[in-house]
Amino acid sequence: MQKQEMNLEEMALAHSLTLEELDNIKEILGRDPNHVEIGIFSAMWSEHCSYKSSKKYLNGFPTKAPWVIQGPGENAGVIDIGDGYAAVFKMESHNHPSFIEPYQGAATGVGGIMRDVFTMGARPVASMNLIQFAGIDGNSETAAKHRYLLRGVVAGIGGYGNCMGVPTIGGQTNFEECYAGNNLVNAFNLGIAKADEIFYGKAEGIGNPVMYVGSKTGRDGLGGAVMSSASFDEDSESKRPTVQVGDPFTEKLLLEACLELFKEDLIIGIQDMGAAGLTSSSFEMAGRSDSGMIMHLDKIPAREEGMTPYDFMLSESQERMLICAKKGCEQAIIDIFEKWELDVAVVGEVTNTGNMELFWHGEKCAEVPVQPVSEQAPVLDRPVKEPEYLATIKDINLDKDIPNQTAFEEIFSDIEVVNKSWIYDQYDSMVQTNTVKGPGKNDASVIRVKETGKALAMSADCNTRQCYVNPELGAAAAVMESGRNVAMTGATPKAITDCLNFGNPQNPEVMWQFAQACEGIKSASKELNTPVIGGNVSLYNETNGVGVFPTPAIAMVGVNDDAEKSLPSSAQEEGNILYILGDTKGEFGASLYLKKLYGKVAGAHPEVDFAKELSLWNTVIEANKNNLLVSAKDINVGGIAIAAAKMAVVGNKGVEINVELNDSKDIFAESLSRAIVEVKPENCEAFEKLAAANKISVNKAGKVAGDKISVNDIYMELDAAKDVYFNKFKQVIEQDL
């Protein structure tokens, strides 16, 4: 239906605005909105841009620490990493676009998060991703669909990241049937900048010019923000036009041009055009500075004929920035961007009216007060209700007589456990030559900060099964897991960015899950001293009424003062002693053991103890500083047995472990706050003293030895284990090619 044929109420509803919101818009404007203004409000008040359902629960996140330079509210968060340098990082979702069109959806997710980082003045130096799909093993329609989606997503991530010359150094891939109608693609990027040269998305100074730079604007991505704020149904394929189209080669030029721009004293602020395109960038820049803005939309470089003001304001064409320049610096900026063969145009100026005034060939086509749009979007207090399913999954009974050997072979060959080299081999992980520990090496990834000799460790994690059985503890455990992975490299965890993926917020049970998960993140971040410096909320991840499990993805970044002391997470040297740190209990709730052998996601969440978690971190970090450790591997999915097996196959060294447990199957238990560490025999005494001083349980459990994996009563030849571990995934993902 064309807009001319619609009355105002129909137009509002077509833009996913409620009639109550329409009344609010009328009150703000003092009149009826026109088509362009409806588009602006719909984009900025969408769930994706305004966080109207989630904002209530995000308040109260710990966001400050002495090392935090910039917390939430900017394009990306910033932490001080010492020696005058800063790490700039963020994680965002591109879930809906990646389901509709996996290659471009994932590619533009990577491109968008990189722009968020380099807009702050940082050069991107490392990417990760956290991707979730339904099971891909077997001949079902769903498995075939998700093999297709996974192949497309991986190609998109690699295609964009590789062209940008930014290494993809790690990530996480999980499989649960809840993602059958809605896969998740969360992209993370980290950049490095000088701590005193951070740029912000502001537009201030009356008369300062507003400039458009980057690619031309087309109609691709129209309605993308609104599309990402709705559930899917059978007609989701028809939403392909709302998916943006990326051009990494142009973004590479844009990156270099922006970094050159930042070296000169030419601009006041700069903002990426992400979701909602020119609308979000202009309103956010003016909103942060309590300014107004005039823009002449006919001056914006256009890719297509016949584009309208509505198209220019709502397009989500990629590789574009909005700049607030210093008056008189226009030509210098134009020269830089023309040198890099990019479009550049002066399209407006900053005013003191507090309004966004849009012109089309000299005629005003829209006028909207900035603050109500950018800063005063509706904040909803949606109903919450504890999900009924929780009462039905609480109790589990592990009553099958399953030999541990059988269990091990089943779990070790599970698609979640085996190596994902088929994925990460498509990513350039070594470009820029600073990767110390890349993908496939277990636990966190590490890059060298070549300017200082330090290292940054990072890990993206979420155990969605744990979040399903207990959203609060599961979210807390995700923070713990990401921090534990970082600590296993010897780095001190410093801060997190999150990406909160949930179902339909109109469902009270989903909002309860969300509220609980936020509380878990708050408590974990506070107790572990790892503030939240940015993030993203992705709701409406459901299809035909079936939502995803709560998936609060957490990316942790830590600092190691000496890159040369970055610990591996695989077995290193024959004869070294293996210790198990932490307490193993018979905790099988939400475990892979339960899912694989009983077909259930159920039970009680493992105990969460922040003090024990910190003791583990501190023990490993301190022992590494004192040169007492050779390697360290956290124990998580699959328990001691799988952790030991991964250490062995990745290190190509046999391991022998014998550990006393209350029950023989507890080698698969998933108690938190545990690790396996490798110590040279001559350092055992000193290490045990250090562990005792940190009040952590320490068990001298075995050694690196031989050509087999042996954990209590389970056994596998190392070569056979390597064959399963390194080849299984390729066989599955390529089975229909």
XYZ file of C-alpha atoms in Angstrom:
737
model
C 0.000 0.000 0.000
C 1.458 3.380 -1.007
C 1.612 6.102 1.577
C -0.711 8.280 -0.451
C -3.403 5.678 0.001
C -2.973 5.464 3.759
C -4.481 7.558 6.465
C -2.223 8.626 9.330
C -3.127 5.732 11.626
C -2.538 3.164 8.893
C 0.808 4.749 8.101
C 1.868 4.608 11.773
C 0.867 0.955 12.137
C 2.690 0.092 8.898
C 5.802 1.534 10.537
C 5.334 -0.627 13.657
C 4.272 2.364 15.746
C 1.401 1.947 18.196
C -1.535 4.346 18.156
C -0.450 5.485 21.630
C 2.984 6.323 20.221
C 1.305 8.175 17.352
C -0.606 10.309 19.865
C 2.691 11.020 21.627
C 4.280 12.071 18.341
C 1.390 14.428 17.644
C 1.852 15.973 21.103
C 5.606 16.394 20.592
C 5.132 18.056 17.191
C 1.948 19.949 18.040
C 0.540 18.673 14.737
C 0.184 15.574 12.586
C 3.492 14.110 11.372
C 4.224 13.699 7.692
C 5.593 10.569 6.024
C 9.261 11.453 6.619
C 8.623 12.268 10.279
C 6.722 9.020 10.776
C 9.733 7.185 9.357
C 12.108 9.023 11.705
C 10.096 8.262 14.816
C 9.510 4.648 13.837
C 13.228 4.037 13.386
C 14.399 5.867 16.482
C 11.655 4.422 18.660
C 12.136 0.901 17.376
C 13.290 -1.685 19.860
C 16.599 -1.905 18.013
C 17.439 1.778 18.425
C 15.649 2.882 21.584
C 15.863 -0.176 23.875
C 12.376 0.753 25.037
C 11.656 -2.678 26.534
C 15.108 -3.244 27.971
C 16.237 0.178 29.186
C 14.594 -0.324 32.575
C 16.786 -3.343 33.293
C 20.022 -2.003 31.813
C 20.131 0.820 34.326
C 22.342 -0.161 37.204
C 24.988 -2.055 35.234
C 28.418 -1.386 36.764
C 30.058 0.885 34.185
C 32.893 2.643 35.993
C 36.410 1.763 37.074
C 39.692 3.688 37.162
C 40.649 2.112 33.804
C 37.339 2.903 32.056
C 37.702 5.896 29.729
C 34.288 5.602 28.052
C 31.363 3.488 29.146
C 27.978 2.880 27.473
C 26.419 5.613 25.366
C 28.998 6.056 22.618
C 29.785 4.081 19.489
C 32.050 1.784 21.543
C 33.497 1.485 25.031
C 37.097 2.410 25.856
C 39.517 1.180 28.541
C 43.000 2.352 29.450
C 45.584 -0.392 28.779
C 48.578 1.567 30.018
C 51.518 3.386 28.433
C 49.222 5.987 26.894
C 47.135 3.515 24.896
C 43.495 2.442 24.997
C 41.468 -0.534 23.826
C 38.196 0.318 22.083
C 35.694 -2.514 21.720
C 32.070 -3.488 21.305
C 29.849 -6.409 20.312
C 26.593 -6.178 18.351
C 24.058 -8.493 16.803
C 23.070 -8.980 13.185
C 20.654 -11.809 13.843
C 17.636 -11.070 11.712
C 19.603 -9.983 8.625
C 21.767 -13.122 8.851
C 18.743 -15.384 8.874
C 17.207 -13.643 5.858
C 20.420 -13.350 3.847
C 23.310 -15.071 5.663
C 26.268 -13.754 3.653
C 25.352 -10.065 3.585
C 23.742 -10.208 7.009
C 26.935 -11.468 8.623
C 29.241 -9.372 6.435
C 27.509 -6.102 7.244
C 27.439 -7.051 10.908
C 31.235 -7.274 10.788
C 31.491 -4.024 8.841
C 29.155 -2.202 11.201
C 30.997 -3.171 14.368
C 34.317 -2.176 12.813
C 32.911 1.268 11.997
C 31.750 1.651 15.597
C 35.343 1.042 16.676
C 37.250 3.170 14.195
C 34.752 6.001 14.572
C 36.205 6.363 18.081
C 39.654 6.975 16.589
C 40.976 3.413 16.908
C 42.495 1.122 14.318
C 40.660 -2.240 14.405
C 43.122 -4.994 15.313
C 41.024 -8.027 16.276
C 37.595 -9.513 15.578
C 35.645 -12.349 17.167
C 32.171 -13.698 16.665
C 29.618 -15.712 18.604
C 27.253 -17.609 16.312
C 24.372 -19.931 17.225
C 22.494 -22.364 15.006
C 20.182 -25.332 15.204
C 21.797 -28.760 14.936
C 23.475 -29.328 11.575
C 24.052 -33.089 11.822
C 21.619 -35.322 9.943
C 19.273 -35.184 6.989
C 16.382 -33.194 8.413
C 15.110 -30.076 6.658
C 16.209 -27.981 9.637
C 19.733 -29.439 9.658
C 20.108 -28.799 5.922
C 18.799 -25.242 6.327
C 21.268 -24.479 9.104
C 24.201 -25.969 7.254
C 23.302 -23.500 4.479
C 22.964 -20.637 6.982
C 26.234 -21.492 8.714
C 28.167 -21.722 5.451
C 26.738 -18.352 4.369
C 27.433 -16.651 7.690
C 31.016 -17.930 7.812
C 31.625 -16.801 4.239
C 30.218 -13.360 5.088
C 32.354 -12.950 8.215
C 35.483 -14.039 6.370
C 34.681 -12.115 3.210
C 34.370 -8.796 5.008
C 36.999 -9.222 7.716
C 39.662 -10.569 5.367
C 39.175 -7.717 2.909
C 39.506 -5.217 5.751
C 42.820 -6.692 6.811
C 41.602 -7.268 10.370
C 42.341 -10.681 11.913
C 39.462 -12.808 13.186
C 41.177 -14.406 16.165
C 38.459 -16.349 17.990
C 34.826 -16.905 18.743
C 32.232 -19.440 19.765
C 29.855 -21.621 17.754
C 26.967 -23.430 19.445
C 24.055 -25.568 18.355
C 20.621 -25.772 19.999
C 17.283 -26.545 18.406
C 15.813 -23.310 19.783
C 17.712 -21.476 17.007
C 15.915 -23.379 14.240
C 13.935 -20.354 13.116
C 16.316 -17.647 14.242
C 20.075 -18.132 14.173
C 22.222 -15.644 16.072
C 25.235 -13.753 14.724
C 27.042 -11.536 17.257
C 30.107 -9.680 15.985
C 32.877 -8.278 18.208
C 35.687 -5.932 17.276
C 38.541 -4.357 19.189
C 40.762 -1.493 18.154
C 43.719 0.333 19.666
C 44.074 4.094 19.954
C 46.070 6.606 21.939
C 44.239 7.179 25.203
C 44.175 10.961 24.735
C 42.998 10.797 21.110
C 39.510 9.324 21.428
C 36.785 10.800 19.205
C 33.118 11.068 20.117
C 29.780 11.234 18.316
C 28.782 14.822 19.040
C 27.634 17.813 17.022
C 28.093 21.161 18.727
C 29.114 24.727 17.957
C 26.538 26.890 16.178
C 27.310 27.160 12.484
C 29.758 24.276 12.395
C 29.276 22.328 9.170
C 27.756 18.849 9.038
C 29.438 16.649 6.427
C 28.565 13.338 4.815
C 31.431 10.965 3.888
C 31.809 7.442 2.510
C 29.653 5.536 0.048
C 26.674 6.893 -1.822
C 23.223 6.295 -0.348
C 20.910 3.752 -1.957
C 17.671 2.118 -0.927
C 19.305 -0.993 0.560
C 18.499 -1.628 4.170
C 15.342 0.496 4.179
C 13.440 -0.419 7.308
C 16.286 -2.485 8.721
C 16.011 -1.178 12.294
C 12.275 -1.785 12.340
C 12.707 -5.247 10.786
C 15.159 -6.124 13.547
C 12.502 -5.176 16.071
C 9.948 -7.744 14.942
C 9.491 -11.481 15.056
C 9.778 -13.740 12.040
C 7.111 -15.799 10.346
C 6.757 -17.772 7.116
C 7.120 -14.563 5.127
C 10.554 -13.653 6.480
C 12.170 -14.328 3.103
C 10.282 -11.352 1.733
C 12.289 -9.090 4.032
C 15.476 -9.450 1.977
C 15.306 -5.783 0.827
C 15.762 -4.721 4.467
C 19.197 -6.392 4.585
C 22.104 -4.068 3.912
C 24.691 -4.741 1.221
C 28.310 -4.383 2.274
C 31.421 -3.336 0.364
C 34.546 -4.064 2.423
C 36.884 -2.465 -0.077
C 35.074 0.848 0.337
C 35.110 0.443 4.111
C 38.864 -0.131 4.024
C 39.232 3.188 2.201
C 36.878 4.819 4.711
C 38.921 3.434 7.620
C 42.193 4.797 6.273
C 40.611 8.150 5.391
C 39.134 8.504 8.893
C 42.426 7.603 10.581
C 44.152 10.241 8.436
C 41.408 12.719 9.349
C 41.919 12.041 13.058
C 45.565 13.070 12.847
C 44.486 16.630 11.985
C 42.550 19.043 14.175
C 39.593 19.311 11.805
C 36.478 17.860 13.453
C 34.245 18.161 16.503
C 32.644 14.727 16.285
C 31.949 11.769 14.022
C 29.245 9.106 13.964
C 28.794 5.878 12.065
C 25.577 5.444 10.092
C 24.405 2.100 11.418
C 20.841 1.040 12.169
C 18.395 3.732 10.984
C 21.194 5.288 8.925
C 21.228 9.060 8.635
C 18.339 9.353 11.079
C 20.138 7.722 13.988
C 23.523 9.338 13.306
C 22.168 12.875 13.041
C 19.767 12.669 15.969
C 22.299 10.958 18.222
C 25.018 13.511 17.459
C 22.715 16.460 18.038
C 21.075 14.783 21.036
C 24.341 14.187 22.896
C 25.222 17.872 22.515
C 21.732 19.318 23.127
C 22.004 20.962 19.709
C 19.859 21.350 16.633
C 20.788 20.638 13.042
C 19.839 21.672 9.522
C 20.381 19.135 6.727
C 19.824 19.511 2.989
C 18.971 15.997 1.879
C 19.273 16.769 -1.826
C 23.019 17.330 -1.266
C 23.589 13.755 -0.104
C 25.353 11.625 -2.739
C 22.789 9.211 -4.200
C 23.324 5.781 -5.707
C 19.864 5.492 -7.261
C 17.520 7.663 -9.297
C 14.366 9.127 -7.859
C 15.299 8.877 -4.188
C 13.123 10.759 -1.718
C 13.813 12.466 1.623
C 12.299 9.406 3.292
C 14.771 7.137 1.474
C 17.761 9.276 2.460
C 16.784 9.391 6.130
C 15.965 5.684 6.516
C 18.410 3.962 4.185
C 20.954 1.712 5.885
C 23.465 1.730 3.053
C 26.826 0.769 4.462
C 30.247 2.443 4.725
C 28.989 5.940 5.596
C 29.806 8.496 8.326
C 28.418 11.810 9.490
C 30.929 14.435 10.616
C 30.570 17.630 12.609
C 33.503 19.649 11.281
C 35.192 22.752 12.575
C 34.108 25.791 10.582
C 36.637 26.638 7.909
C 38.030 23.089 7.748
C 35.644 21.845 5.082
C 38.092 21.894 2.198
C 40.803 20.091 4.146
C 38.310 17.330 4.956
C 37.098 17.189 1.359
C 40.701 16.824 0.184
C 41.322 13.843 2.482
C 38.234 11.925 1.402
C 38.638 12.723 -2.290
C 42.209 11.475 -2.052
C 40.779 8.123 -0.884
C 38.193 8.248 -3.702
C 35.232 8.527 -1.363
C 32.133 10.677 -1.601
C 32.150 13.750 0.597
C 29.693 16.633 0.846
C 28.733 19.468 3.169
C 25.064 18.719 3.848
C 24.127 20.972 6.746
C 25.128 22.816 9.899
C 24.706 22.806 13.655
C 22.057 25.131 15.120
C 20.886 26.123 18.580
C 17.193 25.485 17.872
C 17.101 22.001 19.369
C 15.282 20.872 16.214
C 16.240 18.685 13.275
C 15.273 20.684 10.189
C 15.344 18.782 6.903
C 15.238 20.477 3.513
C 14.638 19.111 0.019
C 15.646 21.416 -2.824
C 15.188 24.444 -0.588
C 11.834 23.422 0.890
C 11.487 22.185 4.451
C 10.238 18.599 4.364
C 10.446 17.756 8.065
C 11.081 19.413 11.416
C 11.364 17.386 14.589
C 12.664 18.336 18.069
C 15.835 16.332 18.695
C 15.632 15.483 22.366
C 12.263 13.682 22.395
C 13.427 11.507 19.521
C 16.974 10.711 20.582
C 16.786 10.807 24.345
C 13.141 10.415 25.318
C 11.925 7.361 23.482
C 9.192 5.416 25.244
C 10.389 3.351 28.208
C 8.082 0.376 28.556
C 7.385 -1.462 31.774
C 6.333 -4.727 30.240
C 4.749 -7.465 32.347
C 7.057 -10.173 33.696
C 6.214 -13.729 34.674
C 8.406 -16.618 35.713
C 8.230 -19.216 32.915
C 6.103 -22.233 33.654
C 8.650 -24.580 32.103
C 11.097 -24.004 34.963
C 8.970 -26.044 37.351
C 8.910 -28.961 34.907
C 12.682 -29.177 34.337
C 13.912 -28.657 37.858
C 14.548 -32.267 38.825
C 16.689 -34.672 36.817
C 17.404 -38.329 37.372
C 20.587 -39.758 35.901
C 19.385 -43.325 36.195
C 20.802 -44.871 33.020
C 23.683 -47.295 33.326
C 26.015 -45.620 30.825
C 29.697 -46.637 30.883
C 31.981 -43.621 31.082
C 33.818 -44.799 27.981
C 30.587 -44.731 25.976
C 29.691 -41.316 27.381
C 33.119 -39.930 26.534
C 33.019 -41.116 22.941
C 29.547 -39.629 22.494
C 30.356 -36.267 24.068
C 33.829 -35.854 22.589
C 32.456 -36.356 19.081
C 29.554 -33.940 19.598
C 29.407 -31.129 17.072
C 29.592 -28.586 19.913
C 32.891 -30.011 21.216
C 34.890 -30.827 18.079
C 37.291 -28.422 16.471
C 35.808 -25.782 14.139
C 38.831 -25.327 11.862
C 36.489 -25.560 8.868
C 35.148 -22.210 10.100
C 38.220 -20.381 11.275
C 40.452 -21.499 8.417
C 38.308 -19.236 6.236
C 39.306 -16.281 8.390
C 42.680 -14.581 8.180
C 43.768 -14.780 11.810
C 47.392 -13.669 11.339
C 47.105 -10.475 9.282
C 48.752 -7.492 11.079
C 51.170 -10.106 12.567
C 50.183 -9.476 16.179
C 48.193 -12.627 16.877
C 49.800 -14.494 19.773
C 47.043 -17.054 20.317
C 44.505 -17.491 17.546
C 41.382 -19.568 16.920
C 41.334 -23.264 17.766
C 43.906 -22.978 20.558
C 41.351 -23.285 23.412
C 40.041 -20.591 25.743
C 40.788 -16.895 25.047
C 42.571 -15.436 22.040
C 45.511 -13.054 22.444
C 47.049 -10.226 20.446
C 50.272 -8.358 21.042
C 50.154 -4.586 21.484
C 53.245 -3.918 19.436
C 53.590 -0.347 20.674
C 54.004 -1.432 24.315
C 54.920 -5.119 24.417
C 51.757 -5.887 26.357
C 49.039 -8.305 25.278
C 45.267 -8.151 25.110
C 43.305 -11.338 25.713
C 39.650 -11.636 24.722
C 36.925 -14.242 24.799
C 33.250 -14.309 23.728
C 31.061 -16.756 25.641
C 27.568 -17.850 26.568
C 26.298 -21.244 27.709
C 22.719 -20.884 26.542
C 21.609 -24.132 28.214
C 22.624 -22.723 31.578
C 20.733 -19.522 30.786
C 17.642 -21.563 29.913
C 17.520 -23.383 33.264
C 18.390 -20.234 35.242
C 18.737 -16.940 33.349
C 20.253 -15.048 36.290
C 22.927 -17.587 37.170
C 23.483 -18.461 33.502
C 24.241 -14.821 32.645
C 26.520 -14.536 35.672
C 28.247 -17.743 34.576
C 28.789 -16.270 31.092
C 30.666 -13.348 32.652
C 32.655 -15.810 34.767
C 33.424 -18.061 31.791
C 34.647 -15.221 29.578
C 36.795 -13.875 32.409
C 38.120 -17.352 33.234
C 39.166 -17.879 29.619
C 41.015 -14.566 29.679
C 42.685 -15.393 33.005
C 43.874 -18.741 31.587
C 46.178 -16.764 29.283
C 47.693 -14.915 32.232
C 45.829 -11.676 31.478
C 43.824 -9.746 34.074
C 40.142 -9.412 33.033
C 39.245 -5.725 32.818
C 35.838 -5.090 31.232
C 33.038 -6.602 29.201
C 30.747 -5.749 26.349
C 27.543 -7.718 25.986
C 25.021 -8.697 23.360
C 21.707 -9.687 24.927
C 19.743 -11.958 22.587
C 16.214 -12.835 23.691
C 12.780 -13.684 22.325
C 9.653 -11.540 22.052
C 9.492 -8.888 24.818
C 5.701 -8.889 24.560
C 5.860 -12.316 26.191
C 6.026 -11.787 29.993
C 8.122 -14.933 30.377
C 10.741 -13.559 27.987
C 10.858 -10.268 29.877
C 11.323 -12.208 33.106
C 14.245 -14.061 31.533
C 15.708 -10.752 30.379
C 15.316 -9.082 33.760
C 16.919 -12.038 35.525
C 19.830 -12.176 33.078
C 20.512 -8.476 33.628
C 20.650 -9.050 37.372
C 23.142 -11.861 36.813
C 25.391 -9.653 34.692
C 25.158 -6.844 37.238
C 26.164 -9.025 40.162
C 28.966 -10.813 38.292
C 30.425 -7.620 36.823
C 30.376 -5.943 40.218
C 31.876 -8.825 42.173
C 34.520 -9.634 39.561
C 35.372 -5.947 38.996
C 34.759 -6.153 35.265
C 32.455 -3.234 34.365
C 30.122 -3.226 31.367
C 31.414 -0.579 28.938
C 28.955 -1.100 26.102
C 26.687 -3.546 24.421
C 23.633 -4.322 22.418
C 20.140 -5.717 22.954
C 18.525 -7.940 20.341
C 14.899 -8.872 21.019
C 12.175 -10.507 18.940
C 14.414 -13.488 18.202
C 11.511 -15.813 17.589
C 9.752 -17.415 14.645
C 6.115 -18.486 14.606
C 5.914 -17.920 18.347
C 8.983 -20.023 19.233
C 11.722 -17.944 20.857
C 15.406 -18.663 21.336
C 16.862 -19.650 24.682
C 18.099 -16.635 26.637
C 21.495 -15.869 25.103
C 23.311 -13.050 26.920
C 26.618 -13.203 25.077
C 29.584 -11.731 26.952
C 32.911 -10.613 25.500
C 35.663 -10.029 28.067
C 38.912 -8.156 27.447
C 41.956 -8.453 29.693
C 45.482 -7.076 29.824
C 48.754 -8.949 30.243
C 51.716 -6.684 30.990
C 54.057 -8.958 29.067
C 53.015 -10.485 25.757
C 55.865 -12.983 26.102
C 54.076 -14.438 29.113
C 50.824 -15.347 27.341
C 49.922 -18.864 28.450
C 48.826 -21.550 25.980
C 45.821 -23.752 26.820
C 47.135 -27.044 25.475
C 49.537 -29.703 26.765
C 53.117 -28.610 26.165
C 55.826 -30.951 27.450
C 56.133 -34.636 28.343
C 56.611 -35.218 32.059
C 54.957 -32.016 33.273
C 52.479 -32.316 36.129
C 48.742 -31.599 35.707
C 46.790 -30.026 38.561
C 43.034 -29.599 38.819
C 42.080 -26.314 40.496
C 38.650 -25.815 42.072
C 35.948 -28.126 43.405
C 34.222 -30.800 41.320
C 30.688 -31.643 42.387
C 28.051 -33.854 40.792
C 26.526 -30.888 38.926
C 24.866 -31.959 35.692
C 22.131 -29.340 35.277
C 22.184 -27.914 31.733
C 25.216 -30.082 30.979
C 26.227 -31.523 27.641
C 26.213 -34.944 29.320
C 22.510 -34.536 30.070
C 21.683 -33.218 26.612
C 23.692 -35.809 24.715
C 22.813 -38.921 26.701
C 19.342 -38.075 28.026
C 18.075 -35.659 25.380
C 17.257 -33.000 27.970
C 18.090 -29.427 28.787
C 17.081 -29.400 32.428
C 18.183 -29.497 36.059
C 19.623 -27.031 38.540
C 22.292 -24.553 37.499
C 25.787 -25.252 38.873
C 26.735 -23.268 41.978
C 27.920 -19.715 41.336
C 30.606 -18.482 43.728
C 32.324 -15.247 42.739
C 34.938 -15.507 45.489
C 36.048 -18.937 44.224
C 36.106 -17.620 40.663
C 38.345 -14.706 41.645
C 40.623 -17.048 43.575
C 41.017 -19.154 40.444
C 41.809 -16.128 38.280
C 44.276 -14.710 40.759
C 46.018 -18.057 41.227
C 46.626 -18.539 37.506
C 47.570 -14.891 36.853
C 49.976 -14.737 39.802
C 51.501 -18.165 39.085
C 52.090 -17.137 35.489
C 53.794 -13.904 36.540
C 56.072 -16.015 38.750
C 56.890 -18.364 35.842
C 55.285 -21.345 37.576
C 52.886 -22.404 34.788
C 53.419 -23.945 31.379
C 49.745 -23.988 30.268
C 46.253 -23.492 31.668
C 42.877 -24.706 30.424
C 39.533 -23.917 31.987
C 37.065 -26.737 32.687
C 33.584 -26.108 31.332
C 31.390 -28.009 28.841
C 31.968 -31.750 29.220
C 33.878 -31.388 32.470
C 37.352 -32.644 33.305
C 37.262 -35.381 30.659
C 36.648 -33.034 27.731
C 38.999 -30.314 29.034
C 41.831 -32.842 29.351
C 41.080 -34.310 25.921
C 41.166 -30.858 24.306
C 44.465 -30.074 25.980
C 45.844 -33.300 24.575
C 44.655 -33.101 20.954
C 45.454 -29.397 20.506
C 48.887 -29.854 22.062
C 49.479 -33.203 20.337
C 50.560 -34.696 23.653
C 49.070 -37.553 25.640
C 47.641 -36.894 29.116
C 47.071 -39.163 32.094
C 44.724 -38.048 34.860
C 43.457 -39.868 37.917
C 41.185 -37.932 40.203
C 39.064 -38.997 43.183
C 35.425 -38.064 42.756
C 32.205 -38.858 44.592
C 30.802 -40.551 41.490
C 32.710 -41.914 38.517
C 30.629 -39.946 35.997
C 31.612 -36.669 37.720
C 34.482 -36.457 35.231
C 31.750 -34.981 32.977
C 30.213 -32.696 35.623
C 30.152 -28.993 34.778
C 30.926 -27.311 38.087
C 32.186 -23.759 37.617
C 35.428 -22.056 38.683
C 37.789 -24.898 37.720
C 40.860 -25.325 35.547
C 43.606 -27.764 34.606
C 47.102 -26.281 34.812
C 50.422 -27.693 33.648
C 53.463 -27.262 35.904
C 57.091 -28.338 35.570
C 58.036 -30.853 38.313
C 60.601 -28.476 39.836
C 57.911 -25.799 40.299
C 55.275 -27.983 41.948
C 56.101 -27.052 45.526
C 56.067 -23.314 44.850
C 52.821 -23.591 42.896
C 51.072 -25.568 45.642
C 52.094 -22.925 48.190
C 50.714 -20.153 45.981
C 47.428 -22.020 45.453
C 47.093 -22.583 49.199
C 47.697 -18.883 49.849
C 44.870 -18.077 47.410
C 42.591 -20.524 49.253
C 41.749 -22.618 46.215
C 41.391 -26.372 46.070
C 44.379 -27.938 44.311
C 44.580 -31.580 43.192
C 47.771 -33.080 41.759
C 45.887 -35.222 39.256
C 48.243 -36.457 36.548
C 50.841 -35.629 33.935
C 51.554 -35.008 30.289
C 52.715 -38.364 28.983
C 52.448 -40.987 26.264
C 50.298 -41.125 23.170
C 46.845 -41.580 24.647
C 44.158 -39.705 26.597
C 43.423 -41.313 29.929
C 41.057 -39.815 32.529
C 40.157 -42.281 35.289
C 38.334 -45.095 33.473
C 38.156 -43.527 30.013
C 40.758 -44.064 27.313
C 41.420 -43.068 23.720
C 44.491 -43.242 21.532
C 45.738 -39.746 20.760
C 45.718 -40.275 16.984
C 42.138 -41.580 17.075
C 41.075 -38.618 19.207
C 42.736 -36.159 16.823
C 40.936 -37.756 13.880
C 37.556 -37.264 15.555
C 38.357 -33.816 16.877
C 39.800 -32.262 13.739
C 37.753 -33.979 11.012
C 34.217 -34.452 12.335
C 32.961 -30.922 11.737
C 34.099 -30.821 8.115
C 32.283 -34.098 7.431
C 29.063 -32.735 8.867
C 29.039 -29.254 7.350
C 29.940 -30.523 3.877
C 27.685 -33.574 3.839
C 25.308 -32.135 1.253
C 27.823 -30.334 -0.940
